Short mmCIF file of C-alpha atoms in Angstrom, two decimals:
data_model
loop_
_atom_site.label_atom_id
_atom_site.label_comp_id
_atom_site.label_asym_id
_atom_site.label_seq_id
_atom_site.Cartn_x
_atom_site.Cartn_y
_atom_site.Cartn_z
CA UNK A 1 111.00 98.53 -53.11
CA UNK A 2 108.23 100.98 -53.90
CA UNK A 3 108.96 104.26 -55.61
CA UNK A 4 108.04 107.42 -53.67
CA UNK A 5 107.97 109.79 -56.66
CA UNK A 6 105.54 112.58 -55.82
CA UNK A 7 103.00 114.02 -58.24
CA UNK A 8 104.20 113.71 -61.79
CA UNK A 9 101.23 115.88 -62.79
CA UNK A 10 100.89 119.49 -61.70
CA UNK A 11 97.80 119.87 -59.55
CA UNK A 12 95.73 122.99 -60.00
CA UNK A 13 93.07 122.01 -57.49
CA UNK A 14 92.78 120.07 -54.21
CA UNK A 15 92.66 116.30 -54.27
CA UNK A 16 89.26 114.70 -54.71
CA UNK A 17 88.54 112.83 -51.47
CA UNK A 18 85.64 110.96 -53.11
CA UNK A 19 88.07 109.31 -55.53
CA UNK A 20 90.08 107.66 -52.78
CA UNK A 21 88.54 104.44 -51.56
CA UNK A 22 88.65 100.71 -52.20
CA UNK A 23 86.90 97.57 -51.04
CA UNK A 24 89.51 95.31 -52.58
CA UNK A 25 92.93 95.80 -54.19
CA UNK A 26 94.44 93.18 -56.47
CA UNK A 27 97.74 92.01 -55.00
CA UNK A 28 96.96 92.95 -51.39
CA UNK A 29 96.54 90.22 -48.79
CA UNK A 30 93.04 90.01 -47.32
CA UNK A 31 94.41 90.49 -43.80
CA UNK A 32 95.92 93.85 -44.81
CA UNK A 33 92.84 95.34 -46.48
CA UNK A 34 91.11 96.50 -43.24
CA UNK A 35 94.17 98.57 -42.31
CA UNK A 36 94.37 100.09 -45.79
CA UNK A 37 90.68 101.01 -45.76
CA UNK A 38 91.16 102.61 -42.34
CA UNK A 39 94.12 104.62 -43.62
CA UNK A 40 92.06 105.83 -46.57
CA UNK A 41 89.28 106.90 -44.21
CA UNK A 42 91.73 108.74 -41.95
CA UNK A 43 93.13 110.65 -44.92
CA UNK A 44 89.67 111.62 -46.18
CA UNK A 45 88.74 112.91 -42.73
CA UNK A 46 91.94 114.87 -42.12
CA UNK A 47 92.60 116.28 -45.58
CA UNK A 48 90.10 119.21 -45.49
CA UNK A 49 91.41 120.51 -42.16
CA UNK A 50 95.02 120.11 -43.35
CA UNK A 51 94.16 122.18 -46.43
CA UNK A 52 92.73 124.91 -44.21
CA UNK A 53 95.91 125.06 -42.13
CA UNK A 54 98.01 125.19 -45.27
CA UNK A 55 95.91 128.13 -46.41
CA UNK A 56 96.47 129.99 -43.14
CA UNK A 57 100.21 129.27 -43.25
CA UNK A 58 100.42 130.77 -46.74
CA UNK A 59 98.04 133.67 -45.93
CA UNK A 60 95.48 132.41 -48.42
CA UNK A 61 92.50 132.21 -46.09
CA UNK A 62 89.27 133.86 -47.11
CA UNK A 63 87.87 137.02 -45.55
CA UNK A 64 85.16 136.26 -42.97
CA UNK A 65 82.99 139.35 -42.76
CA UNK A 66 80.06 140.00 -40.42
CA UNK A 67 78.33 142.09 -43.08
CA UNK A 68 77.89 145.13 -40.83
CA UNK A 69 80.39 147.95 -41.34
CA UNK A 70 82.65 147.15 -44.30
CA UNK A 71 81.54 148.43 -47.75
CA UNK A 72 81.15 145.77 -50.43
CA UNK A 73 83.63 147.50 -52.75
CA UNK A 74 86.39 147.29 -50.15
CA UNK A 75 85.42 143.78 -49.06
CA UNK A 76 85.65 142.50 -52.63
CA UNK A 77 89.21 143.77 -53.11
CA UNK A 78 90.99 142.72 -49.92
CA UNK A 79 93.34 139.79 -49.50
CA UNK A 80 94.90 138.17 -46.45
CA UNK A 81 97.56 140.40 -44.94
CA UNK A 82 98.47 138.82 -41.57
CA UNK A 83 101.23 136.22 -41.28
CA UNK A 84 100.75 135.20 -37.65
CA UNK A 85 100.16 131.48 -38.44
CA UNK A 86 103.41 131.31 -40.42
CA UNK A 87 105.20 133.13 -37.61
CA UNK A 88 103.87 130.58 -35.10
CA UNK A 89 105.31 127.77 -37.22
CA UNK A 90 108.63 129.28 -38.26
CA UNK A 91 109.49 130.64 -34.82
CA UNK A 92 110.09 127.09 -33.55
CA UNK A 93 110.94 125.38 -36.84
CA UNK A 94 113.92 127.70 -37.34
CA UNK A 95 115.29 126.57 -33.98
CA UNK A 96 115.51 122.97 -35.17
CA UNK A 97 118.71 122.49 -37.15
CA UNK A 98 119.95 119.21 -38.63
CA UNK A 99 123.76 119.28 -38.54
CA UNK A 100 124.45 115.66 -39.46
CA UNK A 101 125.52 112.63 -37.44
CA UNK A 102 127.86 112.01 -34.53
CA UNK A 103 129.52 108.60 -34.35
CA UNK A 104 130.75 107.01 -31.09
CA UNK A 105 134.07 105.91 -32.57
CA UNK A 106 134.27 108.70 -35.11
CA UNK A 107 133.88 106.32 -38.06
CA UNK A 108 130.93 106.25 -40.45
CA UNK A 109 130.89 102.49 -40.97
CA UNK A 110 127.38 102.44 -42.48
CA UNK A 111 127.85 105.29 -44.96
CA UNK A 112 125.27 107.57 -43.35
CA UNK A 113 127.09 110.71 -44.47
CA UNK A 114 126.87 109.50 -48.05
CA UNK A 115 123.18 108.68 -47.52
CA UNK A 116 122.64 112.19 -46.15
CA UNK A 117 124.32 113.83 -49.13
CA UNK A 118 122.58 111.59 -51.67
CA UNK A 119 119.14 112.43 -50.26
CA UNK A 120 119.96 116.10 -49.53
CA UNK A 121 118.77 115.66 -45.95
CA UNK A 122 120.25 119.01 -44.99
CA UNK A 123 117.46 120.52 -47.10
CA UNK A 124 114.77 117.87 -46.65
CA UNK A 125 114.75 117.73 -42.85
CA UNK A 126 114.12 121.48 -42.28
CA UNK A 127 111.23 121.37 -44.76
CA UNK A 128 109.78 118.35 -42.98
CA UNK A 129 110.06 120.12 -39.63
CA UNK A 130 108.11 123.12 -40.99
CA UNK A 131 105.43 120.76 -42.30
CA UNK A 132 105.33 119.01 -38.93
CA UNK A 133 104.64 122.23 -37.05
CA UNK A 134 102.06 123.25 -39.66
CA UNK A 135 99.94 120.08 -39.55
CA UNK A 136 101.04 118.40 -36.33
CA UNK A 137 103.13 115.72 -38.00
CA UNK A 138 105.13 114.94 -41.12
CA UNK A 139 106.99 111.85 -42.29
CA UNK A 140 110.25 110.63 -43.77
CA UNK A 141 109.75 107.47 -45.80
CA UNK A 142 112.57 105.01 -46.51
CA UNK A 143 112.38 103.18 -49.82
CA UNK A 144 114.83 101.95 -52.43
CA UNK A 145 115.48 103.47 -55.81
CA UNK A 146 113.83 101.19 -58.42
CA UNK A 147 116.73 101.76 -60.82
CA UNK A 148 119.88 101.83 -58.69
CA UNK A 149 118.63 100.17 -55.50
CA UNK A 150 119.95 103.04 -53.36
CA UNK A 151 118.11 103.89 -50.17
CA UNK A 152 115.85 106.93 -50.63
CA UNK A 153 114.64 109.15 -47.80
CA UNK A 154 111.61 111.18 -48.91
CA UNK A 155 109.89 113.94 -46.89
CA UNK A 156 106.09 113.70 -46.87
CA UNK A 157 103.51 116.22 -45.70
CA UNK A 158 100.44 115.21 -43.71
CA UNK A 159 98.38 116.69 -46.54
CA UNK A 160 99.18 113.66 -48.70
CA UNK A 161 99.70 111.11 -45.95
CA UNK A 162 97.86 109.20 -43.26
CA UNK A 163 99.08 107.10 -40.36
CA UNK A 164 97.87 104.99 -37.45
CA UNK A 165 99.54 104.91 -34.04
CA UNK A 166 100.29 101.74 -32.07
CA UNK A 167 99.56 102.87 -28.52
CA UNK A 168 100.66 99.60 -26.98
CA UNK A 169 104.15 99.72 -28.49
CA UNK A 170 104.23 103.54 -28.61
CA UNK A 171 105.27 103.68 -32.23
CA UNK A 172 103.86 104.06 -35.73
CA UNK A 173 101.63 101.13 -36.68
CA UNK A 174 101.16 101.81 -40.39
CA UNK A 175 101.28 104.70 -42.85
CA UNK A 176 99.99 105.67 -46.28
CA UNK A 177 101.45 108.20 -48.71
CA UNK A 178 99.78 109.50 -51.88
CA UNK A 179 102.21 109.58 -54.79
CA UNK A 180 100.30 110.82 -57.82
CA UNK A 181 97.01 112.29 -59.00
CA UNK A 182 95.44 113.66 -62.16
CA UNK A 183 95.13 117.36 -62.89
CA UNK A 184 91.55 117.13 -61.60
CA UNK A 185 92.67 115.78 -58.22
CA UNK A 186 91.83 112.11 -58.76
CA UNK A 187 94.30 109.97 -56.79
CA UNK A 188 96.09 107.47 -59.05
CA UNK A 189 98.94 106.07 -56.93
CA UNK A 190 99.81 105.56 -53.29
CA UNK A 191 102.07 103.49 -51.05
CA UNK A 192 101.14 101.63 -47.88
CA UNK A 193 103.81 100.92 -45.24
CA UNK A 194 103.18 97.98 -42.92
CA UNK A 195 105.58 96.12 -40.61
CA UNK A 196 107.81 94.12 -42.93
CA UNK A 197 105.83 95.01 -46.07
CA UNK A 198 105.32 97.90 -48.47
CA UNK A 199 102.53 97.97 -51.06
CA UNK A 200 102.89 100.13 -54.15
CA UNK A 201 99.34 100.69 -55.42
CA UNK A 202 98.37 102.21 -58.77
CA UNK A 203 95.05 102.80 -60.53
CA UNK A 204 94.55 101.20 -63.94
CA UNK A 205 92.72 102.66 -66.94
CA UNK A 206 89.44 101.15 -65.76
CA UNK A 207 89.60 102.71 -62.28
CA UNK A 208 90.64 99.56 -60.41
CA UNK A 209 93.54 99.34 -58.00
CA UNK A 210 96.53 97.01 -58.44
CA UNK A 211 99.33 96.55 -55.90
CA UNK A 212 102.90 95.29 -55.94
CA UNK A 213 104.21 93.88 -52.68
CA UNK A 214 107.76 94.39 -51.37
CA UNK A 215 109.36 92.79 -48.32
CA UNK A 216 111.38 95.18 -46.15
CA UNK A 217 112.73 92.71 -43.56
CA UNK A 218 112.03 95.31 -40.88
CA UNK A 219 109.56 94.75 -37.99
CA UNK A 220 108.16 98.30 -38.24
CA UNK A 221 106.91 100.47 -41.10
CA UNK A 222 109.86 102.10 -42.86
CA UNK A 223 108.46 105.53 -42.04
CA UNK A 224 109.87 107.98 -39.51
CA UNK A 225 107.28 110.43 -38.08
CA UNK A 226 108.18 113.96 -37.04
CA UNK A 227 105.57 114.89 -34.45
CA UNK A 228 104.80 118.31 -32.98
CA UNK A 229 103.47 118.40 -29.41
CA UNK A 230 102.34 114.75 -29.07
CA UNK A 231 99.68 114.07 -26.45
CA UNK A 232 97.93 110.97 -25.16
CA UNK A 233 94.75 111.96 -26.98
CA UNK A 234 96.71 113.00 -30.10
CA UNK A 235 99.85 110.86 -30.36
CA UNK A 236 100.54 112.13 -33.89
CA UNK A 237 100.78 115.68 -32.67
CA UNK A 238 99.06 119.05 -32.66
CA UNK A 239 99.56 121.85 -35.15
CA UNK A 240 101.08 125.16 -34.11
CA UNK A 241 98.28 126.72 -36.17
CA UNK A 242 95.65 126.00 -33.56
CA UNK A 243 91.97 126.86 -33.84
CA UNK A 244 92.44 129.90 -31.58
CA UNK A 245 95.31 131.12 -33.77
CA UNK A 246 93.13 130.79 -36.89
CA UNK A 247 90.21 132.57 -35.21
CA UNK A 248 92.47 135.36 -33.95
CA UNK A 249 93.97 135.72 -37.42
CA UNK A 250 90.46 136.20 -38.81
CA UNK A 251 89.82 138.86 -36.15
CA UNK A 252 93.04 140.66 -37.00
CA UNK A 253 92.22 140.49 -40.71
CA UNK A 254 88.81 142.06 -40.11
CA UNK A 255 90.34 144.76 -37.92
CA UNK A 256 92.84 145.77 -40.60
CA UNK A 257 90.11 145.88 -43.23
CA UNK A 258 88.03 148.11 -40.96
CA UNK A 259 91.07 150.35 -40.60
CA UNK A 260 91.40 150.44 -44.39
CA UNK A 261 87.74 151.37 -44.75
CA UNK A 262 88.09 154.09 -42.12
CA UNK A 263 91.22 155.41 -43.84
CA UNK A 264 89.27 155.90 -47.07
CA UNK A 265 86.89 158.22 -45.24
CA UNK A 266 89.69 159.68 -43.15
CA UNK A 267 91.56 160.81 -46.28
CA UNK A 268 88.69 163.08 -47.39
CA UNK A 269 87.18 165.72 -45.05
CA UNK A 270 83.48 165.38 -44.40
CA UNK A 271 81.79 168.63 -45.41
CA UNK A 272 78.14 169.58 -44.95
CA UNK A 273 76.61 172.50 -46.84
CA UNK A 274 73.46 173.83 -45.21
CA UNK A 275 70.99 175.72 -47.37
CA UNK A 276 72.37 174.58 -50.72
CA UNK A 277 70.64 172.79 -53.55
CA UNK A 278 72.09 169.42 -54.61
CA UNK A 279 72.39 170.61 -58.22
CA UNK A 280 75.12 173.03 -57.19
CA UNK A 281 77.62 170.19 -56.89
CA UNK A 282 79.59 169.06 -59.92
CA UNK A 283 79.90 165.43 -60.90
CA UNK A 284 83.62 165.50 -60.12
CA UNK A 285 83.39 165.88 -56.35
CA UNK A 286 87.05 165.02 -55.75
CA UNK A 287 88.26 167.87 -58.00
CA UNK A 288 86.16 170.27 -55.99
CA UNK A 289 87.64 168.97 -52.74
CA UNK A 290 91.26 169.38 -53.81
CA UNK A 291 90.84 172.59 -55.80
CA UNK A 292 92.61 175.61 -54.33
CA UNK A 293 89.73 178.03 -55.07
CA UNK A 294 86.04 177.18 -54.92
CA UNK A 295 83.03 179.48 -55.04
CA UNK A 296 79.33 179.01 -54.36
CA UNK A 297 76.77 181.66 -55.24
CA UNK A 298 73.83 182.78 -53.11
CA UNK A 299 70.47 181.11 -53.53
CA UNK A 300 67.44 182.73 -55.13
CA UNK A 301 66.43 184.31 -51.83
CA UNK A 302 69.83 185.93 -51.43
CA UNK A 303 70.91 183.69 -48.57
CA UNK A 304 74.44 182.35 -48.48
CA UNK A 305 74.84 178.61 -47.69
CA UNK A 306 76.81 177.71 -44.58
CA UNK A 307 79.66 175.20 -44.45
CA UNK A 308 80.29 172.79 -41.60
CA UNK A 309 83.09 170.24 -41.33
CA UNK A 310 82.55 167.07 -39.31
CA UNK A 311 85.55 165.75 -37.40
CA UNK A 312 86.82 162.37 -38.54
CA UNK A 313 86.46 159.24 -36.46
CA UNK A 314 89.63 158.25 -34.63
CA UNK A 315 91.77 155.34 -35.85
CA UNK A 316 92.87 154.63 -32.29
CA UNK A 317 90.15 152.05 -31.47
CA UNK A 318 91.23 149.94 -34.44
CA UNK A 319 94.88 150.10 -33.37
CA UNK A 320 94.01 149.19 -29.79
CA UNK A 321 91.92 146.24 -30.91
CA UNK A 322 94.71 144.95 -33.18
CA UNK A 323 97.17 145.24 -30.30
CA UNK A 324 94.82 143.30 -28.02
CA UNK A 325 94.42 140.52 -30.58
CA UNK A 326 98.20 140.31 -31.04
CA UNK A 327 98.67 139.98 -27.27
CA UNK A 328 96.29 137.01 -27.21
CA UNK A 329 98.15 135.43 -30.16
CA UNK A 330 101.45 135.92 -28.33
CA UNK A 331 99.99 134.22 -25.27
CA UNK A 332 98.71 131.25 -27.29
CA UNK A 333 101.93 130.74 -29.28
CA UNK A 334 104.56 131.68 -26.65
CA UNK A 335 105.90 134.35 -28.98
CA UNK A 336 107.20 137.79 -27.98
CA UNK A 337 104.52 140.28 -28.92
CA UNK A 338 106.97 142.53 -30.76
CA UNK A 339 107.59 139.69 -33.23
CA UNK A 340 103.93 140.03 -34.23
CA UNK A 341 104.38 143.62 -35.34
CA UNK A 342 103.14 145.20 -32.11
CA UNK A 343 105.23 147.60 -30.01
CA UNK A 344 104.26 147.90 -26.37
CA UNK A 345 104.47 151.11 -24.39
CA UNK A 346 108.11 151.83 -23.49
CA UNK A 347 107.20 152.49 -19.87
CA UNK A 348 105.62 149.03 -19.57
CA UNK A 349 108.72 147.39 -21.03
CA UNK A 350 111.05 149.33 -18.70
CA UNK A 351 109.04 148.37 -15.62
CA UNK A 352 108.99 144.73 -16.71
CA UNK A 353 112.77 144.67 -17.15
CA UNK A 354 113.43 146.52 -13.89
CA UNK A 355 111.22 144.17 -11.91
CA UNK A 356 112.80 141.12 -13.49
CA UNK A 357 109.60 139.92 -15.10
CA UNK A 358 110.25 137.22 -17.75
CA UNK A 359 109.54 138.23 -21.31
CA UNK A 360 107.50 135.85 -23.49
CA UNK A 361 109.84 133.85 -25.70
CA UNK A 362 109.58 130.72 -27.83
CA UNK A 363 110.81 127.66 -25.98
CA UNK A 364 113.96 126.47 -27.76
CA UNK A 365 114.33 123.28 -25.75
CA UNK A 366 111.11 121.66 -26.96
CA UNK A 367 111.77 121.33 -30.70
CA UNK A 368 115.27 119.96 -30.24
CA UNK A 369 114.21 117.42 -27.63
CA UNK A 370 111.21 116.29 -29.63
CA UNK A 371 113.10 115.82 -32.89
CA UNK A 372 116.16 114.14 -31.37
CA UNK A 373 114.44 110.70 -31.27
CA UNK A 374 113.54 111.21 -34.93
CA UNK A 375 117.20 111.60 -35.84
CA UNK A 376 118.12 108.48 -33.87
CA UNK A 377 115.28 106.53 -35.49
CA UNK A 378 116.28 107.68 -38.96
CA UNK A 379 119.90 106.80 -38.29
CA UNK A 380 118.99 103.34 -36.98
CA UNK A 381 116.78 102.51 -39.94
CA UNK A 382 119.27 103.98 -42.36
CA UNK A 383 121.96 101.70 -40.97
CA UNK A 384 119.65 98.70 -41.23
CA UNK A 385 118.66 99.71 -44.75
CA UNK A 386 122.27 99.97 -45.84
CA UNK A 387 123.05 96.47 -44.57
CA UNK A 388 119.96 94.72 -45.93
CA UNK A 389 119.19 96.75 -49.06
CA UNK A 390 121.09 94.43 -51.38
CA UNK A 391 119.28 91.36 -50.04
CA UNK A 392 115.71 92.57 -50.59
CA UNK A 393 113.68 90.68 -53.10
CA UNK A 394 110.32 91.46 -54.60
CA UNK A 395 107.59 89.21 -53.21
CA UNK A 396 104.05 88.49 -54.40
CA UNK A 397 101.23 87.49 -52.06
#
């Protein structure tokens, strides 16, 4: 069956969505081409937004300034410093733990424990869960090793995958996974999973696509989706990094940068000299400010200049605004506000506890209940794969 090796070349830039399209692929049945073209279109449409969410998860989003109060020198040297999107993802992902399999009679007749160890599922499943909460869904593909014939379970991010949902049967209809690309982001290999069939597609030296067809003897695509918060309008899930969370992260970022800009002015007292010529100041203003002894002579009329110090602006409005933003993030993500780096007034917390008011907490039941069918599906297909893997033969259309 098709190989799911991922990216033999190290990518230094995003994938080129304009390079991923085809009107015809040699080796693909004509009846399957419409689905493949649709999958390509879905990936091209979803990839930019998935990249944005990946950026927010890794705190690599750009600074969105209004161009009003932040000096250009400070604006040019700031980088993202708020990890709320990652906190929204990890808070639930860390509650989902894959401990292995439980067998009704206590015997592993299909060798699932060996399959788990061979594919390092104890490490792969948690990573797939994190990806699922980041983008709304992630996938585990089941293929066979081209050399040994062993069943391989490969985690795939939505960044390099696309899928279609069968609403009538309430299951995955078909899926596509990108396997390789050039250093410039040009896609060169991908797999397509259809009921009973897998196509391994590669690009030749002339830019054309060629496919090899493999029969799976399974009535569904050999892909297991991990879906976060599925809905009727979005059966393949919704990301924990919602649009409000991204917008609130931008607001918090701006607030911290404003605090940084205010701190630069706060660190140096604002002094006004009345009745003094500008030439009296040295070029090294900072040395004059920190010097223990400074002297200024009278002017030519014999008048002494007067000194006035302007009180600094308070940092409290910035802190209050950041706290308000964090409270909205906590409301949107069901997180306790103290996990976002904000400490509420002790009196408010005491009253809440005394009155028995529930504290905001992540919901631990949801991730476990949502991912339990995934484990059953993976187990079922793994059992089927173990029994039929030796009988699979390569087919050509």
